[in-house]
Coordinates of C-alpha atoms in Angstrom, one line a residue:
M1 CA 29.5 19.6 -6.9
S2 CA 31.5 16.7 -8.2
D3 CA 28.5 15.1 -9.9
A4 CA 27.6 18.1 -12.0
T5 CA 28.0 16.3 -15.3
T6 CA 27.0 12.9 -16.8
D7 CA 27.1 11.3 -20.1
G8 CA 24.5 11.4 -22.8
P9 CA 23.7 9.7 -26.0
T10 CA 26.5 9.1 -28.5
S11 CA 26.9 7.4 -31.8
P12 CA 28.6 4.0 -31.5
G13 CA 32.3 4.4 -30.9
T14 CA 32.2 8.1 -29.9
S15 CA 33.3 9.6 -26.6
P16 CA 31.0 10.3 -23.7
G17 CA 29.3 13.7 -23.5
T18 CA 28.7 15.9 -20.5
P19 CA 25.2 15.4 -19.1
P20 CA 23.7 16.7 -15.9
G21 CA 24.0 16.2 -12.1
V22 CA 21.9 13.9 -9.9
I23 CA 18.8 15.0 -8.0
P24 CA 18.5 14.4 -5.0
A25 CA 22.2 15.2 -4.4
P26 CA 24.2 12.0 -3.5
R27 CA 26.4 11.8 -0.5
S28 CA 29.6 10.9 -2.3
V29 CA 30.7 11.0 -6.0
R30 CA 34.0 9.8 -7.4
E31 CA 34.7 10.8 -11.0
S32 CA 36.9 9.4 -13.7
D33 CA 38.0 10.8 -17.0
R34 CA 37.9 7.3 -18.6
P35 CA 35.4 6.6 -21.3
G36 CA 31.8 5.9 -20.2
V37 CA 30.1 2.5 -20.1
P38 CA 28.0 1.9 -23.2
L39 CA 24.4 0.7 -23.1
D40 CA 23.5 -1.0 -26.3
A41 CA 21.9 -4.1 -27.8
D42 CA 24.6 -6.3 -26.3
T43 CA 24.1 -5.1 -22.7
T44 CA 23.0 -7.8 -20.4
L45 CA 21.4 -7.7 -16.9
W46 CA 22.6 -9.8 -13.9
A47 CA 20.2 -9.7 -10.9
G48 CA 21.1 -11.3 -7.6
P49 CA 18.7 -12.6 -5.0
G50 CA 16.4 -9.9 -3.6
T51 CA 16.7 -7.5 -6.6
G52 CA 13.7 -8.7 -8.7
T53 CA 11.7 -5.5 -8.5
T54 CA 14.6 -3.5 -9.9
E55 CA 15.3 -6.1 -12.6
R56 CA 11.8 -5.8 -13.9
W57 CA 11.8 -2.0 -13.6
L58 CA 15.0 -1.8 -15.7
R59 CA 13.6 -3.9 -18.4
L60 CA 10.1 -2.5 -18.5
T61 CA 11.0 1.2 -18.0
L62 CA 14.6 1.8 -19.0
G63 CA 14.7 -0.9 -21.6
A64 CA 11.5 0.5 -23.2
A65 CA 12.9 4.0 -23.2
L66 CA 16.2 3.1 -24.9
G67 CA 14.9 0.2 -27.0
L68 CA 17.1 -2.4 -25.2
S69 CA 16.0 -5.9 -24.2
L70 CA 18.6 -6.3 -21.4
P71 CA 18.6 -10.1 -21.6
P72 CA 19.8 -12.1 -18.5
A73 CA 23.6 -12.4 -18.2
P74 CA 25.0 -15.9 -18.5
G75 CA 24.3 -17.9 -15.3
N76 CA 21.6 -15.6 -14.0
T77 CA 18.4 -17.3 -12.7
A78 CA 14.9 -16.3 -13.5
V79 CA 12.8 -14.2 -11.2
A80 CA 10.6 -16.1 -8.9
E81 CA 7.8 -15.0 -6.6
N82 CA 8.4 -15.4 -2.9
A83 CA 5.7 -16.5 -0.5
G84 CA 4.8 -12.9 0.5
G85 CA 4.1 -11.9 -3.1
A86 CA 7.1 -9.6 -3.5
A87 CA 9.2 -10.5 -6.6
E88 CA 12.7 -11.7 -5.9
N89 CA 15.3 -13.8 -7.6
A90 CA 15.4 -17.5 -6.8
P91 CA 18.5 -18.4 -4.9
G92 CA 20.9 -20.7 -6.7
T93 CA 24.5 -21.7 -7.0
E94 CA 25.3 -18.9 -9.3
S95 CA 27.2 -15.8 -8.2
A96 CA 28.2 -12.6 -9.8
A97 CA 31.7 -14.0 -10.4
G98 CA 30.9 -15.0 -14.0
A99 CA 29.7 -11.5 -14.8
E100 CA 32.1 -9.7 -12.5
N101 CA 34.4 -8.4 -15.2
A102 CA 31.9 -8.3 -18.1
P103 CA 32.2 -4.8 -19.5
N104 CA 28.7 -4.7 -20.9
T105 CA 26.6 -6.0 -18.0
V106 CA 24.5 -4.2 -15.4
R107 CA 24.7 -6.1 -12.1
L108 CA 22.3 -5.8 -9.2
R109 CA 23.3 -7.1 -5.8
I110 CA 22.3 -6.9 -2.2
D111 CA 25.1 -5.8 0.1
E112 CA 24.1 -6.3 3.8
T113 CA 26.9 -4.1 5.0
L114 CA 25.0 -1.1 3.7
R115 CA 22.0 0.6 5.4
P116 CA 18.7 -0.7 4.0
E117 CA 18.0 2.1 1.5
A118 CA 21.6 2.9 0.8
Y119 CA 23.3 2.1 -2.5
V120 CA 26.6 2.2 -4.3
L121 CA 26.6 2.7 -8.0
D122 CA 29.8 1.9 -9.7
A123 CA 30.2 2.4 -13.5
D124 CA 33.5 1.5 -15.1
A125 CA 34.2 0.8 -18.8
E126 CA 36.2 -2.3 -18.0
R127 CA 33.8 -3.8 -15.4
G128 CA 30.4 -2.6 -16.5
I129 CA 27.8 -1.2 -14.1
E130 CA 27.2 -2.5 -10.6
I131 CA 24.5 -1.3 -8.2
R132 CA 24.7 -2.6 -4.7
G133 CA 22.0 -1.9 -2.2
G134 CA 21.5 -2.6 1.5
S135 CA 18.1 -4.0 0.5
G136 CA 15.9 -4.3 -2.6
A137 CA 14.9 -0.7 -2.0
G138 CA 18.5 0.5 -2.0
V139 CA 19.1 -1.3 -5.3
F140 CA 16.0 0.4 -6.8
W141 CA 17.1 3.9 -5.7
G142 CA 20.5 3.2 -7.3
A143 CA 18.6 2.4 -10.5
Q144 CA 16.9 5.7 -10.4
T145 CA 20.3 7.4 -10.2
L146 CA 21.5 5.3 -13.2
R147 CA 18.5 6.6 -15.2
Q148 CA 19.5 10.2 -14.5
L149 CA 23.1 9.5 -15.6
I150 CA 21.9 8.3 -19.0
G151 CA 20.0 11.4 -19.9
P152 CA 16.5 12.7 -20.5
E153 CA 15.8 10.1 -23.2
A154 CA 15.8 7.5 -20.4
F155 CA 12.6 9.1 -19.0
R156 CA 10.6 8.5 -22.1
R157 CA 8.3 5.5 -22.9
A158 CA 9.8 4.6 -26.2
P159 CA 13.1 5.3 -28.1
V160 CA 13.4 8.6 -29.8
R161 CA 16.8 8.0 -31.2
P162 CA 16.9 4.3 -32.4
G163 CA 20.4 3.0 -33.0
V164 CA 22.1 5.5 -30.7
T165 CA 24.4 4.1 -28.0
Y166 CA 24.0 5.6 -24.6
A167 CA 27.0 5.9 -22.4
V168 CA 27.0 6.1 -18.6
P169 CA 29.9 8.1 -17.3
N170 CA 32.6 6.5 -15.1
R171 CA 31.3 7.3 -11.6
T172 CA 31.2 5.7 -8.2
I173 CA 28.3 7.1 -6.3
E174 CA 27.7 6.2 -2.6
D175 CA 24.4 7.4 -1.3
A176 CA 21.8 6.9 1.5
P177 CA 18.7 8.9 2.6
R178 CA 18.6 11.2 5.5
F179 CA 15.0 10.2 6.4
G180 CA 13.0 7.0 6.3
W181 CA 9.7 8.8 5.6
R182 CA 9.9 10.8 2.4
G183 CA 6.3 11.4 1.7
L184 CA 3.8 13.0 -0.7
M185 CA 0.1 13.4 0.3
L186 CA -2.4 13.5 -2.5
D187 CA -6.0 14.6 -1.8
V188 CA -8.3 12.9 -4.2
S189 CA -11.5 13.8 -2.3
R190 CA -11.8 17.4 -3.3
H191 CA -10.9 16.6 -6.9
F192 CA -10.8 12.9 -7.9
M193 CA -7.8 11.6 -9.8
P194 CA -8.5 8.6 -11.9
K195 CA -6.4 5.5 -11.3
D196 CA -4.0 6.0 -14.2
G197 CA -3.1 9.4 -12.8
V198 CA -2.4 7.9 -9.4
L199 CA -0.1 5.3 -10.9
R200 CA 1.7 8.1 -12.8
Q201 CA 2.1 10.0 -9.4
L202 CA 3.8 6.9 -8.0
D203 CA 6.2 6.8 -11.0
L204 CA 7.1 10.5 -10.4
M205 CA 7.6 9.8 -6.7
A206 CA 10.0 6.9 -7.5
A207 CA 11.9 9.0 -9.9
H208 CA 12.7 11.4 -7.0
K209 CA 13.3 8.7 -4.4
L210 CA 10.1 9.5 -2.4
N211 CA 8.9 6.4 -0.6
V212 CA 5.6 7.1 1.2
F213 CA 2.3 7.9 -0.6
H214 CA -0.2 9.3 1.8
F215 CA -3.6 8.6 0.0
H216 CA -6.2 11.1 1.3
L217 CA -9.4 9.1 0.4
T218 CA -12.3 10.6 2.2
D219 CA -13.5 14.1 3.1
D220 CA -16.6 16.3 3.1
Q221 CA -16.5 16.6 -0.7
G222 CA -16.2 12.9 -1.6
W223 CA -15.7 9.3 -0.5
R224 CA -13.2 7.6 -2.9
I225 CA -12.8 3.9 -1.8
E226 CA -15.2 1.0 -2.2
I227 CA -16.3 -0.5 1.1
K228 CA -18.4 -3.6 0.2
R229 CA -20.4 -3.7 3.4
Y230 CA -21.4 -0.1 3.0
P231 CA -22.2 0.4 -0.7
K232 CA -23.8 3.8 -0.2
L233 CA -20.4 5.3 0.6
T234 CA -19.7 5.2 -3.1
E235 CA -23.2 5.1 -4.5
T236 CA -24.0 8.4 -2.8
G237 CA -20.8 9.6 -1.2
S238 CA -18.5 9.5 -4.2
W239 CA -20.1 12.3 -6.2
R240 CA -21.4 15.9 -5.7
A241 CA -23.8 17.8 -7.9
R242 CA -21.5 20.7 -8.6
T243 CA -18.2 22.2 -7.6
K244 CA -17.0 25.6 -6.4
F245 CA -14.4 26.9 -8.9
G246 CA -11.6 28.7 -7.0
H247 CA -11.6 29.7 -3.4
R248 CA -14.8 29.3 -1.4
A249 CA -15.5 33.1 -1.7
S250 CA -15.4 32.8 -5.5
P251 CA -18.7 33.4 -7.4
H252 CA -17.8 30.7 -9.9
W253 CA -19.3 27.2 -10.0
E254 CA -18.8 24.3 -12.3
E255 CA -22.4 23.2 -12.8
K256 CA -21.9 19.5 -13.5
P257 CA -21.5 16.5 -11.2
H258 CA -18.0 15.6 -10.1
G259 CA -17.0 12.3 -8.6
G260 CA -15.4 8.9 -8.9
F261 CA -14.0 6.2 -6.6
Y262 CA -11.5 3.3 -6.6
T263 CA -12.8 -0.2 -6.5
Q264 CA -11.0 -2.6 -4.2
D265 CA -9.2 -4.1 -7.1
D266 CA -8.1 -0.7 -8.2
I267 CA -6.7 -0.2 -4.7
R268 CA -4.9 -3.6 -4.8
E269 CA -3.4 -2.6 -8.1
I270 CA -2.2 0.8 -6.8
V271 CA -0.7 -0.8 -3.7
A272 CA 1.1 -3.5 -5.7
Y273 CA 2.3 -0.9 -8.2
A274 CA 3.7 1.2 -5.4
A275 CA 5.3 -1.8 -3.7
E276 CA 7.2 -2.6 -6.9
R277 CA 8.6 0.9 -6.6
H278 CA 9.4 0.5 -2.9
I279 CA 6.7 3.0 -1.9
A280 CA 4.4 2.4 1.1
V281 CA 0.8 3.6 0.6
V282 CA -0.7 5.0 3.8
P283 CA -4.5 5.4 3.5
E284 CA -6.4 8.2 5.2
I285 CA -10.0 7.8 6.4
D286 CA -11.1 11.0 8.1
I287 CA -12.7 10.8 11.5
P288 CA -14.5 12.4 13.3
G289 CA -14.5 15.6 11.2
H290 CA -14.4 16.0 7.5
S291 CA -17.2 13.4 7.3
Q292 CA -20.1 15.0 5.5
A293 CA -19.8 12.7 2.5
A294 CA -20.1 9.7 4.8
I295 CA -23.1 11.2 6.7
A296 CA -24.8 12.1 3.4
A297 CA -24.6 8.3 2.5
Y298 CA -25.6 7.1 6.0
P299 CA -27.4 9.9 7.9
E300 CA -27.5 7.9 11.1
L301 CA -23.7 8.6 11.5
G302 CA -24.4 12.3 12.1
N303 CA -25.7 14.3 15.1
T304 CA -29.4 13.6 14.3
D305 CA -30.6 15.4 17.5
V306 CA -29.4 18.8 16.3
I307 CA -29.7 18.6 12.5
D308 CA -31.7 16.8 9.9
T309 CA -28.9 14.7 8.5
H310 CA -31.2 13.2 5.8
S311 CA -31.2 16.6 4.2
L312 CA -27.4 16.6 3.7
S313 CA -25.6 16.0 0.4
V314 CA -22.0 15.6 -0.4
W315 CA -20.5 19.1 0.1
D316 CA -19.9 21.2 -3.0
T317 CA -17.8 23.9 -1.6
W318 CA -14.5 24.3 0.4
G319 CA -13.7 25.0 4.0
V320 CA -14.5 23.1 7.2
S321 CA -18.0 21.5 7.4
K322 CA -19.7 21.5 10.8
N323 CA -21.3 18.2 10.0
V324 CA -19.2 15.7 12.0
L325 CA -19.7 12.2 13.3
A326 CA -21.9 11.6 16.3
P327 CA -20.0 10.1 19.3
T328 CA -22.0 6.9 19.3
D329 CA -21.3 3.3 19.5
N330 CA -23.0 2.9 16.1
A331 CA -20.4 5.3 14.5
L332 CA -17.6 3.3 16.1
R333 CA -18.9 0.0 14.8
F334 CA -19.5 1.5 11.4
Y335 CA -15.9 2.7 11.1
E336 CA -14.5 -0.5 12.5
G337 CA -16.2 -2.1 9.6
V338 CA -14.6 0.4 7.2
F339 CA -11.1 -0.2 8.7
E340 CA -11.5 -4.0 8.6
E341 CA -11.8 -3.8 4.9
L342 CA -9.1 -1.2 4.7
L343 CA -6.6 -3.4 6.5
D344 CA -7.2 -6.2 4.0
L345 CA -6.2 -3.7 1.2
F346 CA -3.3 -1.8 2.7
P347 CA -0.4 -3.6 4.3
S348 CA 1.2 -0.4 5.5
E349 CA 2.4 -0.1 9.1
F350 CA 0.5 3.2 9.5
I351 CA -3.2 4.0 9.0
H352 CA -4.1 7.7 8.9
V353 CA -7.3 8.7 10.6
G354 CA -7.3 12.4 10.0
G355 CA -8.5 13.9 13.2
D356 CA -8.1 17.5 12.0
E357 CA -10.5 20.4 11.9
C358 CA -13.3 18.7 13.8
A359 CA -15.8 21.4 14.4
K360 CA -17.3 21.0 17.9
D361 CA -20.5 23.1 17.3
Q362 CA -22.9 20.2 16.9
W363 CA -21.4 18.3 19.9
K364 CA -21.9 21.4 22.0
A365 CA -25.5 21.6 21.0
S366 CA -26.2 17.9 21.1
P367 CA -27.8 16.5 24.3
A368 CA -26.6 13.0 23.2
A369 CA -23.0 14.2 22.8
Q370 CA -23.1 16.1 26.1
A371 CA -24.5 12.9 27.8
R372 CA -21.6 11.0 26.3
I373 CA -19.1 13.4 27.7
T374 CA -20.6 12.9 31.2
E375 CA -20.8 9.2 30.8
L376 CA -17.2 8.9 29.8
G377 CA -16.0 11.3 32.5
L378 CA -14.5 13.7 30.0
V379 CA -13.9 17.4 30.5
D380 CA -15.2 18.8 27.2
E381 CA -15.6 18.3 23.5
D382 CA -11.8 18.1 22.9
G383 CA -11.8 15.1 25.2
L384 CA -14.6 13.6 23.1
Q385 CA -12.4 13.9 20.0
S386 CA -9.5 12.3 21.9
W387 CA -11.8 9.5 22.9
F388 CA -12.7 8.9 19.3
I389 CA -9.0 8.8 18.3
R390 CA -7.9 6.7 21.3
H391 CA -10.6 4.1 20.5
F392 CA -9.1 3.5 17.0
D393 CA -5.5 3.7 18.3
T394 CA -6.3 0.7 20.5
W395 CA -8.3 -1.0 17.8
L396 CA -5.5 -0.7 15.2
S397 CA -2.8 -1.6 17.7
A398 CA -4.6 -4.8 18.5
R399 CA -4.3 -5.7 14.8
G400 CA -0.6 -4.9 14.5
R401 CA -1.0 -1.4 12.9
R402 CA -0.1 2.1 14.1
L403 CA -2.4 5.1 14.1
I404 CA -1.2 8.4 12.7
G405 CA -3.2 11.6 12.5
W406 CA -3.0 15.3 12.0
D407 CA -1.7 17.3 15.0
E408 CA -5.2 18.0 16.3
I409 CA -5.1 14.5 17.8
L410 CA -3.0 16.3 20.5
E411 CA -6.1 18.1 21.7
G412 CA -7.6 16.5 24.7
G413 CA -4.6 14.2 25.2
L414 CA -2.4 12.4 22.8
A415 CA -3.4 8.9 22.0
P416 CA -0.9 6.4 23.3
G417 CA 1.3 4.9 20.6
A418 CA 0.0 7.4 18.0
A419 CA 2.2 9.2 15.5
V420 CA 1.5 12.8 14.5
S421 CA 1.5 14.6 11.1
S422 CA 2.5 18.1 12.1
W423 CA 0.7 20.4 9.7
R424 CA -0.3 23.5 11.5
G425 CA 3.4 24.4 12.0
Y426 CA 6.3 22.8 13.9
Q427 CA 4.8 23.1 17.3
G428 CA 2.6 20.0 17.2
G429 CA 5.5 17.9 16.1
I430 CA 7.7 19.4 18.8
T431 CA 5.1 18.7 21.5
A432 CA 4.6 15.1 20.3
A433 CA 8.4 14.4 20.0
R434 CA 9.0 15.7 23.4
A435 CA 6.3 13.3 24.7
G436 CA 8.0 10.4 23.0
H437 CA 5.8 10.1 19.9
D438 CA 6.9 9.7 16.3
V439 CA 6.4 12.7 14.0
V440 CA 6.2 13.4 10.3
M441 CA 6.9 17.1 9.7
C442 CA 4.7 18.7 7.0
P443 CA 4.0 22.3 8.2
E444 CA 1.6 24.1 5.9
Q445 CA 3.7 27.3 6.0
Q446 CA 6.6 25.4 4.3
V447 CA 5.5 22.4 2.3
Y448 CA 1.8 22.8 1.4
L449 CA 2.3 22.8 -2.4
D450 CA -1.2 24.2 -3.0
H451 CA 0.3 27.5 -1.7
R452 CA 1.2 29.9 -4.5
Q453 CA 4.7 30.0 -6.0
A454 CA 5.0 33.7 -6.8
E455 CA 3.4 37.0 -6.1
G456 CA 2.6 37.8 -9.7
P457 CA -0.9 38.4 -11.0
D458 CA -0.6 35.5 -13.4
E459 CA -0.3 32.9 -10.7
P460 CA -3.4 30.6 -11.0
V461 CA -5.9 30.8 -8.2
P462 CA -3.3 32.1 -5.7
I463 CA -3.6 30.4 -2.3
G464 CA -1.7 31.0 0.9
F465 CA 1.9 32.2 1.4
V466 CA 4.4 32.5 -1.4
R467 CA 6.6 29.4 -1.4
T468 CA 9.2 29.6 -4.1
L469 CA 11.5 26.8 -5.3
E470 CA 14.2 28.3 -3.1
D471 CA 11.9 28.5 0.0
V472 CA 11.2 24.8 -0.3
Y473 CA 14.9 24.0 -0.8
R474 CA 15.7 25.8 2.4
F475 CA 13.0 24.0 4.4
E476 CA 14.4 22.1 7.5
P477 CA 12.2 19.3 8.8
V478 CA 13.9 19.0 12.2
P479 CA 13.2 21.9 14.5
P480 CA 16.3 23.2 16.4
E481 CA 14.3 23.1 19.7
L482 CA 14.5 19.4 19.8
T483 CA 17.3 17.5 21.6
P484 CA 19.1 14.8 19.6
A485 CA 17.0 12.1 21.4
Q486 CA 13.8 13.9 20.7
A487 CA 14.8 14.5 17.1
R488 CA 15.1 10.8 16.6
H489 CA 11.3 10.8 16.8
V490 CA 11.1 12.7 13.5
L491 CA 10.4 9.9 11.1
G492 CA 10.8 12.2 8.2
T493 CA 8.9 14.8 6.2
Q494 CA 6.1 15.1 3.7
A495 CA 4.8 17.5 1.1
N496 CA 1.0 17.9 0.8
L497 CA -1.2 18.5 -2.2
W498 CA -4.7 19.6 -1.3
T499 CA -6.7 19.8 -4.5
E500 CA -9.6 22.3 -3.8
V501 CA -8.2 24.5 -6.6
M502 CA -6.5 21.7 -8.6
E503 CA -9.3 20.5 -10.9
D504 CA -7.2 18.2 -13.1
R505 CA -3.8 16.5 -13.4
A506 CA -2.2 19.4 -15.2
R507 CA -3.0 21.7 -12.2
V508 CA -1.6 19.1 -9.8
D509 CA 1.6 19.0 -11.9
Y510 CA 1.8 22.8 -11.9
Q511 CA 1.5 23.1 -8.1
A512 CA 3.8 20.2 -7.4
F513 CA 6.7 20.8 -9.8
P514 CA 9.4 21.9 -9.7
R515 CA 9.0 22.4 -5.9
L516 CA 8.5 18.7 -5.2
V517 CA 12.0 18.2 -6.7
A518 CA 13.5 20.6 -4.1
F519 CA 11.5 18.9 -1.4
A520 CA 12.8 15.4 -2.5
E521 CA 16.4 16.7 -2.1
V522 CA 15.6 18.0 1.4
A523 CA 14.0 14.7 2.4
W524 CA 16.8 12.5 0.9
S525 CA 20.1 14.4 1.0
A526 CA 22.4 15.3 3.9
L527 CA 22.2 19.0 3.3
P528 CA 23.9 21.7 5.4
P529 CA 21.7 24.1 7.5
P530 CA 19.2 26.1 5.4
A531 CA 21.1 29.3 5.2
E532 CA 24.2 27.4 4.0
R533 CA 22.6 25.4 1.3
D534 CA 23.9 25.9 -2.2
F535 CA 20.8 26.9 -4.1
A536 CA 22.8 28.1 -7.1
D537 CA 24.1 24.6 -7.5
F538 CA 20.6 23.1 -7.2
E539 CA 19.3 25.6 -9.8
E540 CA 22.1 24.5 -12.1
R541 CA 21.2 20.9 -11.7
M542 CA 17.6 21.8 -12.2
T543 CA 18.3 23.2 -15.7
A544 CA 19.1 19.7 -16.7
H545 CA 16.3 18.2 -14.6
Y546 CA 13.6 20.2 -16.5
A547 CA 14.5 18.1 -19.6
R548 CA 13.8 15.0 -17.6
L549 CA 10.4 16.4 -16.5
D550 CA 9.7 17.3 -20.1
A551 CA 10.4 13.8 -21.1
L552 CA 8.0 12.5 -18.4
G553 CA 5.3 14.9 -19.6
V554 CA 5.1 16.9 -16.4
A555 CA 3.3 20.2 -16.8
Y556 CA 5.5 22.0 -14.3
R557 CA 5.6 25.8 -13.6
P558 CA 8.4 27.2 -15.8
P559 CA 11.1 29.3 -14.0
A560 CA 9.9 32.4 -15.8
G561 CA 6.3 32.0 -14.7
P562 CA 3.1 30.3 -15.8
L563 CA 2.4 29.6 -19.5
P564 CA -0.8 31.2 -20.9
W565 CA -2.8 28.0 -20.6
Q566 CA -1.6 27.5 -17.0
R567 CA -3.2 30.8 -15.8
R568 CA -6.8 31.1 -14.4
P569 CA -7.6 34.8 -14.9
G570 CA -10.5 36.1 -12.9
V571 CA -10.7 33.1 -10.6
L572 CA -10.5 34.2 -6.9
G573 CA -7.9 32.7 -4.6
R574 CA -6.9 33.5 -1.1
P575 CA -3.3 34.9 -1.0
I576 CA -1.7 35.6 2.3
E577 CA 0.8 38.5 2.2
G578 CA 4.2 38.4 3.9
P579 CA 6.5 35.6 5.0
P580 CA 4.9 32.7 6.8
P581 CA 5.2 32.5 10.5
N582 CA 7.6 30.1 12.0
V583 CA 5.2 28.4 14.4

């Protein structure tokens, strides 16, 4: 590819070097043999209206890494807060004209002729560096590309080579994403990730141009968000007495309490931090299944006529709990209260309600649930689950939000207006798209990153199918069965990190990287069909990208296999042999 090299650090006055290519792969790169653009103590920053988030990011992140202050260019105004709270530049009479030909200025501009997330990065020794974006997001993604062009030192938090001048190669890069939804789901219910780890995940997402953070906040094993009107959700529901270590068939236990939760101010901070990086945070509150932690906190939410719900505790093992919400008006009102507080915290268009793996055993045995089925004129328990989901679809729609759920919400009839996260394979997404519903493709057989990365015996707690770096790179989010009109309902794609066997941040890093890098390219870049993709080129670019991950402190899986401390000898997993089915 034409962007296979970039410049690296040089001593003042020396020629540019030959650093690595960009990931995700841009749509167009025009190269020049002319000298690179220096970044040094004299480099200034010009930020036009609407580019305030990138201006701050460049100073706080890139400036800190390289030891540069990046002062405002002459005539540039200060950043002001707009009425909605998003930081933008105050309009003024100034223009880029004064800095147009400054050779040592980085210029940020909105260009409304571009698509919203598209950008053009132009680096020229005589004109400096200009990033134009169709929106603030486009400018920000262009800044991520600039960071890669500088070299791995740009990914550190403080200078490692003071006094060195960094040169950006002469390039014109034109780029735009394939999908508007480029997501990562993080499960913090099975194993809690403290706030600083979540903020770090957002930084890693931004570095790879991922823009939707699906925040899985509740499950049988823990409730992770403060709800002020229901304090027991965190007092009781946020911790468990012990934890299964490995697959649920493993004999090992970690015999100590595990837990944690995010206060509402923590959530506000996370959402604001994400917004500064043009990442939408989509919260998930699971209903009506995966609710044992909530029932342990408020026993009246469960099916009290078939089980002593007061005896339940937060679940300490893995799998699908049979303890689900009772189909009562009380449960509806309770969760309406939860969602009311949630909507105040999360401005996202979509709210995820789970809807997956709802065991129907208790409803089948419950006289109250059966009476509700009759009262509502439903056919069976699948209809009861659909009734649950439809209620909140209507409730959220009335408040200007959209419901999204796992593809089980198709059972018993798809809720009008709902979108689907297609996880059990492609089929749920195909069915939903054909019915005119929006879809996020995240089939477990392809992009569940908790699945193992190799067949070797050293792979820690091996779960599921083998999904190599190349397998993820050849993943195609849009099924060929869809017509072009139906395919337009595919909002994008998402990789999922379920943390049953990821007990800490290092294990999350290991399972996510480097495969999340390949996924990011699939989600962003206009790649050819899977069989025609140039994986050798991607591997070559990855050799340089590993140095960036090293600088970021990512505990990724090395290409040669796990390091000794990344292994979990003797801890039982659940490997599935053979290739995954294409379902």
